[in-house]
Structure formats: C-alpha cells, structure tokens
mmCIF file of C-alpha atoms and ligand atoms in Angstrom:
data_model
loop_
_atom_site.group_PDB
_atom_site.id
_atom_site.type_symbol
_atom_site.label_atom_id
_atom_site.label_comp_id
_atom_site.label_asym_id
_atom_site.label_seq_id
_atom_site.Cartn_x
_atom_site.Cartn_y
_atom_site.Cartn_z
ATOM 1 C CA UNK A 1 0.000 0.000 0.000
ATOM 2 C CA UNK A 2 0.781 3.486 -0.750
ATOM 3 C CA UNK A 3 -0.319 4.653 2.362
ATOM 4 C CA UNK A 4 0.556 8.269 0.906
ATOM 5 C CA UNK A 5 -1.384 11.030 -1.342
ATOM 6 C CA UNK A 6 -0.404 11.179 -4.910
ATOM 7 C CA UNK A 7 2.137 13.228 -5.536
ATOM 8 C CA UNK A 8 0.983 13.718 -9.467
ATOM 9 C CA UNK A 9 -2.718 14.028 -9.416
ATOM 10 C CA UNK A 10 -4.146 14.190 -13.227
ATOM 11 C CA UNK A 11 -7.672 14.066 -13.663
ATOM 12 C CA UNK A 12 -10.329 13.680 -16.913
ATOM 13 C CA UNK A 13 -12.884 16.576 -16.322
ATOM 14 C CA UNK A 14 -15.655 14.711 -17.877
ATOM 15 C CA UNK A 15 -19.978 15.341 -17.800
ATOM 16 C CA UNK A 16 -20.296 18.966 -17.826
ATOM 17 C CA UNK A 17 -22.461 18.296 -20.821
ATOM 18 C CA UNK A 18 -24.738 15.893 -19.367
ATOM 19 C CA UNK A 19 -24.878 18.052 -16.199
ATOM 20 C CA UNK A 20 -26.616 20.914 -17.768
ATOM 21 C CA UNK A 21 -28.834 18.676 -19.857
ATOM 22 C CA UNK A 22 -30.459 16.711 -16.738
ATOM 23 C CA UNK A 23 -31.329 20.145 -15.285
ATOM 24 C CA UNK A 24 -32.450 21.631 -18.900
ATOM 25 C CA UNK A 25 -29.857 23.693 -19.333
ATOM 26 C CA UNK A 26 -27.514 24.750 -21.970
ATOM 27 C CA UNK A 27 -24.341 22.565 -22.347
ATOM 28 C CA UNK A 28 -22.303 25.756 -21.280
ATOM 29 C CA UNK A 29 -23.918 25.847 -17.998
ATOM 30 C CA UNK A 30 -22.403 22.997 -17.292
ATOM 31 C CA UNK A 31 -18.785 24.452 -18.474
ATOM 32 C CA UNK A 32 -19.288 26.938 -16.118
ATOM 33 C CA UNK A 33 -20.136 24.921 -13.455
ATOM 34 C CA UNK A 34 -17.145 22.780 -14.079
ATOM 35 C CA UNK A 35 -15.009 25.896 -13.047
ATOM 36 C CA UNK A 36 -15.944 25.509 -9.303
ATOM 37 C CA UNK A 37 -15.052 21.930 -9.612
ATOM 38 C CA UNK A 38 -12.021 23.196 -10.642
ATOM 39 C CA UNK A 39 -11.262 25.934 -7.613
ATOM 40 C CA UNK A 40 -11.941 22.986 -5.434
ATOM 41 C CA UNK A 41 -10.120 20.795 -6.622
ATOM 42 C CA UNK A 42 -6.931 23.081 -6.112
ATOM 43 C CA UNK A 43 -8.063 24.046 -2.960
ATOM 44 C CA UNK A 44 -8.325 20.328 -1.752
ATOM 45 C CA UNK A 45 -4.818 19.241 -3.665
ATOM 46 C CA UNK A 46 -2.998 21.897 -1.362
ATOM 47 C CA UNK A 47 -4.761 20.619 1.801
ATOM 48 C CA UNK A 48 -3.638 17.611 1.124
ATOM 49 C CA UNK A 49 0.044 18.081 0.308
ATOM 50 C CA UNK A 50 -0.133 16.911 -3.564
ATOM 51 C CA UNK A 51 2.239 19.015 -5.273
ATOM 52 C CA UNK A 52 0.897 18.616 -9.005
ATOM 53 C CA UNK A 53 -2.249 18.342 -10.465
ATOM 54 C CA UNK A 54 -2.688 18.067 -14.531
ATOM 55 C CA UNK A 55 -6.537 19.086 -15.345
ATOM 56 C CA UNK A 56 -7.577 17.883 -18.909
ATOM 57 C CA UNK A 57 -9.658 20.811 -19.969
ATOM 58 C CA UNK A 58 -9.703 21.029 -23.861
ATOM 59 C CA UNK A 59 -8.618 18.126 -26.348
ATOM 60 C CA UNK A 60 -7.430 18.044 -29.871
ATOM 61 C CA UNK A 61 -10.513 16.472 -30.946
ATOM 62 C CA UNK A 62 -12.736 18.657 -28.889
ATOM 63 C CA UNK A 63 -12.254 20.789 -31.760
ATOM 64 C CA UNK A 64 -14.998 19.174 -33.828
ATOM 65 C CA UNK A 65 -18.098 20.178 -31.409
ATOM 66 C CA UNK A 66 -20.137 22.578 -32.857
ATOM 67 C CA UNK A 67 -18.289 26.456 -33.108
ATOM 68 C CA UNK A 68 -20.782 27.564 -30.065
ATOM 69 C CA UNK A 69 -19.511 25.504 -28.107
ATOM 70 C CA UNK A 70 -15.773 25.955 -28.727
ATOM 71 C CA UNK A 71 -16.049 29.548 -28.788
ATOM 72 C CA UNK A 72 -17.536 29.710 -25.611
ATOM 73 C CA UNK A 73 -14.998 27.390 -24.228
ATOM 74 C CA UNK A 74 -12.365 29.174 -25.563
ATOM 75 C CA UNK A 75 -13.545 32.436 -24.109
ATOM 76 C CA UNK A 76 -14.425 30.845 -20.646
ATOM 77 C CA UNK A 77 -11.302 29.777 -20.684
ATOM 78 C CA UNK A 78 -9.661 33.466 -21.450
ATOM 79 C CA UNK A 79 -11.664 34.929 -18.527
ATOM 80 C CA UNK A 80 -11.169 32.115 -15.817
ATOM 81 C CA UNK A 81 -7.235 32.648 -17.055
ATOM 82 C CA UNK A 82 -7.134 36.588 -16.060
ATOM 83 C CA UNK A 83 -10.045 36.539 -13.537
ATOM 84 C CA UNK A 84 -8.069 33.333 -11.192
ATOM 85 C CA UNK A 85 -4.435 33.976 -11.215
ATOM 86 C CA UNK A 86 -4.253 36.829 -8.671
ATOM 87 C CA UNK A 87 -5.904 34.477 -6.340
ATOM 88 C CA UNK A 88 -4.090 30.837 -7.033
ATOM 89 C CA UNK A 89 -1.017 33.675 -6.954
ATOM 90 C CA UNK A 90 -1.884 34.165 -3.529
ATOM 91 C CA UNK A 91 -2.439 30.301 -2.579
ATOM 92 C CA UNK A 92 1.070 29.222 -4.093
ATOM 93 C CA UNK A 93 0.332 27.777 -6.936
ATOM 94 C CA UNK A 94 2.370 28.071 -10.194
ATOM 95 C CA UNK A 95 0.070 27.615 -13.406
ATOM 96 C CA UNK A 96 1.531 26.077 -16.727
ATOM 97 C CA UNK A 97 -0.695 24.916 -19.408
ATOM 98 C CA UNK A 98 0.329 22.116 -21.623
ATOM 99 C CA UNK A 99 -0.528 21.262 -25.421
ATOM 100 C CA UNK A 100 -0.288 22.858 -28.354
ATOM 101 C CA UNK A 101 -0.942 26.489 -27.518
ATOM 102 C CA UNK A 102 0.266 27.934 -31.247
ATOM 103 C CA UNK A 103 -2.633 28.060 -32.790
ATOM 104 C CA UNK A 104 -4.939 29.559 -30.175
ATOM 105 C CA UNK A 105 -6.459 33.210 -30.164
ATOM 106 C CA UNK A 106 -3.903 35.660 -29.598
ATOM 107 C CA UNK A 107 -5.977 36.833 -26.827
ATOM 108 C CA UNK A 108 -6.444 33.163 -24.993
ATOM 109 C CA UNK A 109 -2.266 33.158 -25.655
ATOM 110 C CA UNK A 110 -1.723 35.978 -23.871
ATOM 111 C CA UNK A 111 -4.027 35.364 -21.097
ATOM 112 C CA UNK A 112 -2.085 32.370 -20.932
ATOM 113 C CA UNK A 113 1.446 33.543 -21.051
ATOM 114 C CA UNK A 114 0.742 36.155 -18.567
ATOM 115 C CA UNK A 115 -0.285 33.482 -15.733
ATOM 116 C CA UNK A 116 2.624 31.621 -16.384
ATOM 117 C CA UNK A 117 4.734 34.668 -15.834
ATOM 118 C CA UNK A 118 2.603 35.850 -12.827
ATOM 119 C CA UNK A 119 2.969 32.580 -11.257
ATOM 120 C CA UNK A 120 6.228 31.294 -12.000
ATOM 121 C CA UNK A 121 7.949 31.753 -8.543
ATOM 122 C CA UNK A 122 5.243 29.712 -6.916
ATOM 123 C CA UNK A 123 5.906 26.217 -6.013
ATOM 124 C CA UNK A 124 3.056 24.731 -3.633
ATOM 125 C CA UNK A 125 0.950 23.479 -6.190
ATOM 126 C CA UNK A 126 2.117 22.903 -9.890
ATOM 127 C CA UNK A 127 -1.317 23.275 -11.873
ATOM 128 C CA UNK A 128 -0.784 22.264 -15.102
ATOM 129 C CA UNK A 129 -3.982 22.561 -17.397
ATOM 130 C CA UNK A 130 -4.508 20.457 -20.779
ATOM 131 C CA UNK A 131 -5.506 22.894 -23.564
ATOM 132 C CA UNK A 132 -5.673 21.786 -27.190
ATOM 133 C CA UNK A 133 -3.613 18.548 -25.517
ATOM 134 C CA UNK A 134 -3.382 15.223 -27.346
ATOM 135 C CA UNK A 135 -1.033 12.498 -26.703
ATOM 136 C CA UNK A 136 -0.743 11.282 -29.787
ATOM 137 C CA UNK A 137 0.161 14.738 -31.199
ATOM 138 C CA UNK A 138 2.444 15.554 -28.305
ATOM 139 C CA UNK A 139 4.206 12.249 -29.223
ATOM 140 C CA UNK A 140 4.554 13.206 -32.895
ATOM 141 C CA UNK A 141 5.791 16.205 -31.930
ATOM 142 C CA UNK A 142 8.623 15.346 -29.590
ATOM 143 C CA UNK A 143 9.401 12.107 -32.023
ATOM 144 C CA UNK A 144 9.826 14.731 -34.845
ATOM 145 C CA UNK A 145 12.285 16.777 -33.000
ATOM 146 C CA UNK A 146 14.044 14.129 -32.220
ATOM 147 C CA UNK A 147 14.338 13.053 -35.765
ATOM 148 C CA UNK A 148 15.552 16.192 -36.711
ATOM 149 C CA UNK A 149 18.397 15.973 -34.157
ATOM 150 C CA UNK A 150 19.479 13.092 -35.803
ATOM 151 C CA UNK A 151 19.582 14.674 -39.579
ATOM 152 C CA UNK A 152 21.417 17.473 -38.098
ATOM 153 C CA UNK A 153 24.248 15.035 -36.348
ATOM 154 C CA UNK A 154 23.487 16.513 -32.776
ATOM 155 C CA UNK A 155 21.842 13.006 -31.484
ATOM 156 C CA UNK A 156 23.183 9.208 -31.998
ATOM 157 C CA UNK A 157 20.260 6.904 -32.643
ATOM 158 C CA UNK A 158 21.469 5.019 -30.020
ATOM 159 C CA UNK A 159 21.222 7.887 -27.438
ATOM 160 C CA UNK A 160 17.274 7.698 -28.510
ATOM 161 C CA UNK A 161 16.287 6.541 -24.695
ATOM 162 C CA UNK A 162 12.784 6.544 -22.544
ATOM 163 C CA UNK A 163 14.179 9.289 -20.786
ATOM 164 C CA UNK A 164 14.800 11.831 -23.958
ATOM 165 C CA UNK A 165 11.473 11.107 -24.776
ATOM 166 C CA UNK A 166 10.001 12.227 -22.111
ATOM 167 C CA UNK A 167 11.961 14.819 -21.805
ATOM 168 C CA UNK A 168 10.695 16.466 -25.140
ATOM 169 C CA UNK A 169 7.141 15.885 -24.096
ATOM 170 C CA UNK A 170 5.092 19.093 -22.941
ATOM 171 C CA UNK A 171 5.137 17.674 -19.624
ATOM 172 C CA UNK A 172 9.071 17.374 -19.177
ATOM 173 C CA UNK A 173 10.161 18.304 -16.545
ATOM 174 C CA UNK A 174 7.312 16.991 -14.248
ATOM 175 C CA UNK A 175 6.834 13.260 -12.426
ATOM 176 C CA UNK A 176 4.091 10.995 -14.383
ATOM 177 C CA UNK A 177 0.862 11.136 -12.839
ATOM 178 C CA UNK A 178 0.328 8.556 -9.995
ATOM 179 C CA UNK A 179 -3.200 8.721 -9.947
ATOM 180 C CA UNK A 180 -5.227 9.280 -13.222
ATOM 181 C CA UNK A 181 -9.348 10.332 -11.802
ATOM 182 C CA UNK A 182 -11.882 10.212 -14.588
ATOM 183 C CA UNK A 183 -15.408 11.661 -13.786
ATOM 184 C CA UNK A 184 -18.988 11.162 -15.439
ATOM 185 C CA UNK A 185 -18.486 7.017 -16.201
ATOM 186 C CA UNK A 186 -16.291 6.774 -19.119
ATOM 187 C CA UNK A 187 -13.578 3.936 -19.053
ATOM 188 C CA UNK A 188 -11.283 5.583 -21.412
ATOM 189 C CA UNK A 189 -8.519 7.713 -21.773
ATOM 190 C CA UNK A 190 -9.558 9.825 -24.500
ATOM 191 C CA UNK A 191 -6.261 10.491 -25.467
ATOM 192 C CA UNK A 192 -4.621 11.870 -22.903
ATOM 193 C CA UNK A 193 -1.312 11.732 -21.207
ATOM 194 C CA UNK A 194 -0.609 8.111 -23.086
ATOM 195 C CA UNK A 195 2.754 7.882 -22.685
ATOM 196 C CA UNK A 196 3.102 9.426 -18.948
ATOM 197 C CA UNK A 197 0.558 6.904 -17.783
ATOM 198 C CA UNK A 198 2.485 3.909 -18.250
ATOM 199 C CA UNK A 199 2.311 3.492 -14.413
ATOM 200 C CA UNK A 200 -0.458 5.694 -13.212
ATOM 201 C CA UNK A 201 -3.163 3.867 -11.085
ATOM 202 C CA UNK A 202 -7.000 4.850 -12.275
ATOM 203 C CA UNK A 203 -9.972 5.829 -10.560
ATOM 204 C CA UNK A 204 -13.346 5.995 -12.284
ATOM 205 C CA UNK A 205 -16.264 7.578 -10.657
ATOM 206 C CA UNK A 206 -19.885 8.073 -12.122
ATOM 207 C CA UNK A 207 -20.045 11.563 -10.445
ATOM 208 C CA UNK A 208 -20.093 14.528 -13.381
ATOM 209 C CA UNK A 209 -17.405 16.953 -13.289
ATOM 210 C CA UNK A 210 -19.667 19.743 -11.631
ATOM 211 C CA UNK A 211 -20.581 17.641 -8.954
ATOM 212 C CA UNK A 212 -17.091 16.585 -7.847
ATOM 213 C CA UNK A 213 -15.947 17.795 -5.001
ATOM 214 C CA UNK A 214 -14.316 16.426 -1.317
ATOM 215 C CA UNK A 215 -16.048 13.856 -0.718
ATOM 216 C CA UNK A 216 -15.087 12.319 -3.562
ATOM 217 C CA UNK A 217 -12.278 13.514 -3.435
ATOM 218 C CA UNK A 218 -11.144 11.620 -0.519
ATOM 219 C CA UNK A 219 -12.755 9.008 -1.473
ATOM 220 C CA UNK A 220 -10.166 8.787 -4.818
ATOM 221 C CA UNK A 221 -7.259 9.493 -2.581
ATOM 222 C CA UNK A 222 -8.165 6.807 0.465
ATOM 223 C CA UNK A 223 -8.474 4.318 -2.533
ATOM 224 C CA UNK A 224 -5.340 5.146 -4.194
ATOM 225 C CA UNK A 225 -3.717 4.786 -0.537
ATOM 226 C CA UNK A 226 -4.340 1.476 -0.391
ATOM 227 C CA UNK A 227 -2.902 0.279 -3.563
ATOM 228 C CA UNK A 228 0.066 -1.935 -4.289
ATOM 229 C CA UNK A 229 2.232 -0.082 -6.883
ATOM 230 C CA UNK A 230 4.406 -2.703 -8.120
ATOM 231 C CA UNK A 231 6.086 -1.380 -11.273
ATOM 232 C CA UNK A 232 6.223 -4.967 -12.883
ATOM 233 C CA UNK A 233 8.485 -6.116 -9.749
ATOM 234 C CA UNK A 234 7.451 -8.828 -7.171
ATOM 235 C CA UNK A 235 6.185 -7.925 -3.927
ATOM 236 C CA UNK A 236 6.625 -10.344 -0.565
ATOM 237 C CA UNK A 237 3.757 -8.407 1.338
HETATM 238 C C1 LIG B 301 -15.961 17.748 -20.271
HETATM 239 O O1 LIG B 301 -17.336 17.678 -20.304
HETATM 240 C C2 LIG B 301 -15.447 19.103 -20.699
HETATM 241 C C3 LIG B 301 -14.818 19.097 -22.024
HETATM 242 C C4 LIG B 301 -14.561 18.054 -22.759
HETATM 243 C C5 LIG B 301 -14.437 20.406 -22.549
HETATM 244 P P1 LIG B 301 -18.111 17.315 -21.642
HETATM 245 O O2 LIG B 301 -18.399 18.575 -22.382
HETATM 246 O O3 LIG B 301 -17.386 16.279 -22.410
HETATM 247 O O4 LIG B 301 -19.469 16.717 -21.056
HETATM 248 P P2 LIG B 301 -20.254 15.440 -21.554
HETATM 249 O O5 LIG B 301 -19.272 14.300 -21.601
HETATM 250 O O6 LIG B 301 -20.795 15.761 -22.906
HETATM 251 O O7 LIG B 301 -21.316 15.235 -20.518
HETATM 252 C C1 LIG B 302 -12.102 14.134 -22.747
HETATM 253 O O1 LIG B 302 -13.482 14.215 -22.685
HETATM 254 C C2 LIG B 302 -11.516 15.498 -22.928
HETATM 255 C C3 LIG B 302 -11.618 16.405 -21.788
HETATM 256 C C4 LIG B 302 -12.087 16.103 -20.619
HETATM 257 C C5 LIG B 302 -11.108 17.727 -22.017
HETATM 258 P P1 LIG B 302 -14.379 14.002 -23.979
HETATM 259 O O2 LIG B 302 -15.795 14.131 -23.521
HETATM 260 O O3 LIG B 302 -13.933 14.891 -25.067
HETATM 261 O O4 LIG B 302 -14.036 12.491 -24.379
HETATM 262 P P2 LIG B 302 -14.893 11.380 -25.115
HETATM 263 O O5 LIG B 302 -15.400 11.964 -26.390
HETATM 264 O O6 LIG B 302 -16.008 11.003 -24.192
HETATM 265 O O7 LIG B 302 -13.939 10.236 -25.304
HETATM 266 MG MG1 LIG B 303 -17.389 14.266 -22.386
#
C-alpha cells in the first residue's frame, strides 16, 4: 500500500455536458459549473500536500463540437485565465498549461502567457492545465524533434532513450501522474497523457465533473492509498 497522497494528481474533467442537460440547461452551464469543480479541486490538492495536479480541460478532438460551443470554451477559458491567477497567486500555486498552444487566439495566448509569468515563482501546487492537448500529437511532436536531431548530427540513434522522450514531451520536466481520476463514467482515456501513464493507477467515478468535489475527493485518494504499486516487480507483502 501506498499509504501516501499522490504526488501527481491528473484528472479527466468529464460530464459537464450531461450536467446541464439533466437540469435543462444549456451545455455551457455545465462548463461553467465545471469551473468551481475546478477551484476545489486546487483548494483540496494543497490541503492535502499533492504538489501537481494536470486538469484535462480542452482536447485536440474537442475541436470538432459545434463552433458555439468551442467559442464559448475558448472564451471561458480566457476569462477564468485573467479573472483566477491573482488568487491561485496568492495560494502558491504556479500555473503552466500544456498542449499545443500555437494556434490559439492571440488573446487566450496571452491570457495564458501572462499566468505563467505571474505565477512562475510559486511552487506549492504545480497546476498544469490540458488545452488543445493530445497524446498522440504531443508524441509526434517530440518524435519529430528528435528526428531532426538526428539529420542534423546533434543526437546518436542510439542515445534515442525513454528518458529523452520524455523529456521532449510538454510535460518534461514533471513526475508521471500517480493517480489518473476520470469523472462522469467513461472507461477511457480519451487520449490523454498516453505515454506518462504507463504506471499511473485509475480511478473511475460516475459523479459529473460539476458535482465533484471532497467527498469524492477523498474518497479517490483513500483508494489510491491502499494500492500496491508494483512497477512490474514482485512484492513479498
Ligand atoms: C468535459 O465535459 C469538458 C470538455 C470536454 C471540454 P463534456 O463537455 O465532455 O461533457 P459530456 O461528456 O458531454 O457530458
Ligand atoms: C475528454 O473528454 C476530454 C476532456 C475532458 C477535455 P471528452 O468528452 O472529449 O471524451 P470522449 O469523447 O467522451 O472520449
Ligand atoms: Mg465528455
């Protein structure tokens, strides 16, 4: 057993969607619900000593839901970006996003690059939030790189290790998750964090993403405490 919290905590926001539509509302709604899930979540993580939290917010493929949709999560996303950071400045936390972040709106760019800058000297919590994210296109990415290192005669082929892989990901630099949540009932990883999850243990709930707070919270965490990580060796116990 663990006995321990995560250190990495990464979690699949999922069922904003089909929290709005079992009240009647507009899927949005339920987007903006989500953010409250959110603020809780990072106010729980520092409570309980986890250090970094990855929150998959926007996929590559969430790109084909209909332009309302996008547009409004790509402008709650602006807003939530300016309107937070003075206060997650205040509770220690250091804000990155990960993914491709080229080809978003200047504006949502800005917003972005301004909390990393605001944040940077933090170090309580590492919040690191999934925007335009997909593993497989992060992979392509850093394998391309690496290619080109090759044709250029800075890397050996041989020198291609785990390691420099992960190292070009958008997540070098930081642990792989230990404990993957997923909300709302899917099974799946929908792309996300393939490679870094090699380990990670998984926890599943049926509660939507607007709903989540503590209690299951702790209710993830206890669960992950008690869990044999055995990293393909043998355990005695
Ligand atoms: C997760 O909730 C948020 C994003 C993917 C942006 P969904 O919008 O996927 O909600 P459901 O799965 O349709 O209920
Ligand atoms: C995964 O949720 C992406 C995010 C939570 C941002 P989706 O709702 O997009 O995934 P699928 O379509 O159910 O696999
Ligand atoms: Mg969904």
């Amino acid at each position: 057993m663990t006995f321990l919290p995560p250190g990495h905590l990464a979690v699949i926001m999922d069922g904003n969607g089909r929290w709005a539509k079992a009240r009647g509302l507009d899927r949005f709604h339920g987007h903006i619900q989500g953010v409250e899930s959110i603020r809780r979540t990072v106010e729980l993580c520092i409570e309980h000593g986890i250090k970094y939290l990855t929150l998959y917010a926007f996929s590559t493929e969430n790109w084909g839901r209909p332009d309302e949709e996008v547009n409004g999560l790509m402008e709650l996303l602006c807003k939530c970006t300016v309107n937070e950071v003075p206060e997650l400045k205040k509770q220690g936390v250091r804000v990155r996003f990960i993914g491709d972040l080229d080809i978003l709106d200047d504006k949502v760019r800005e917003s972005i690059e301004n909390s990393h800058r605001e944040t940077r000297d933090n170090d309580k919590l590492h919040l690191m939030l999934a925007v335009n994210y997909g593993s497989r296109a992060e992979l392509t990415s850093s394998l391309k790189e690496i290619a080109n290192m090759v044709i250029d005669g800075d890397l050996a082929i041989d020198d291609i290790t785990s390691d420099l892989i992960s190292e070009k990901l958008y997540t070098s630099g930081i642990p792989d998750p230990d404990l993957i949540i997923r909300t709302s009932g899917e099974c799946r990883l929908s792309n996300f964090l393939l490679w870094q999850a090699a380990y990670s243990e998984f926890y599943f709930t049926d509660v939507l993403w607007p709903d989540f707070g503590r209690e299951e919270f702790e209710r993830a965490i206890e669960n992950y405490k008690k869990r044999t990580r055995r990293f393909g060796l043998v355990h005695n116990k």
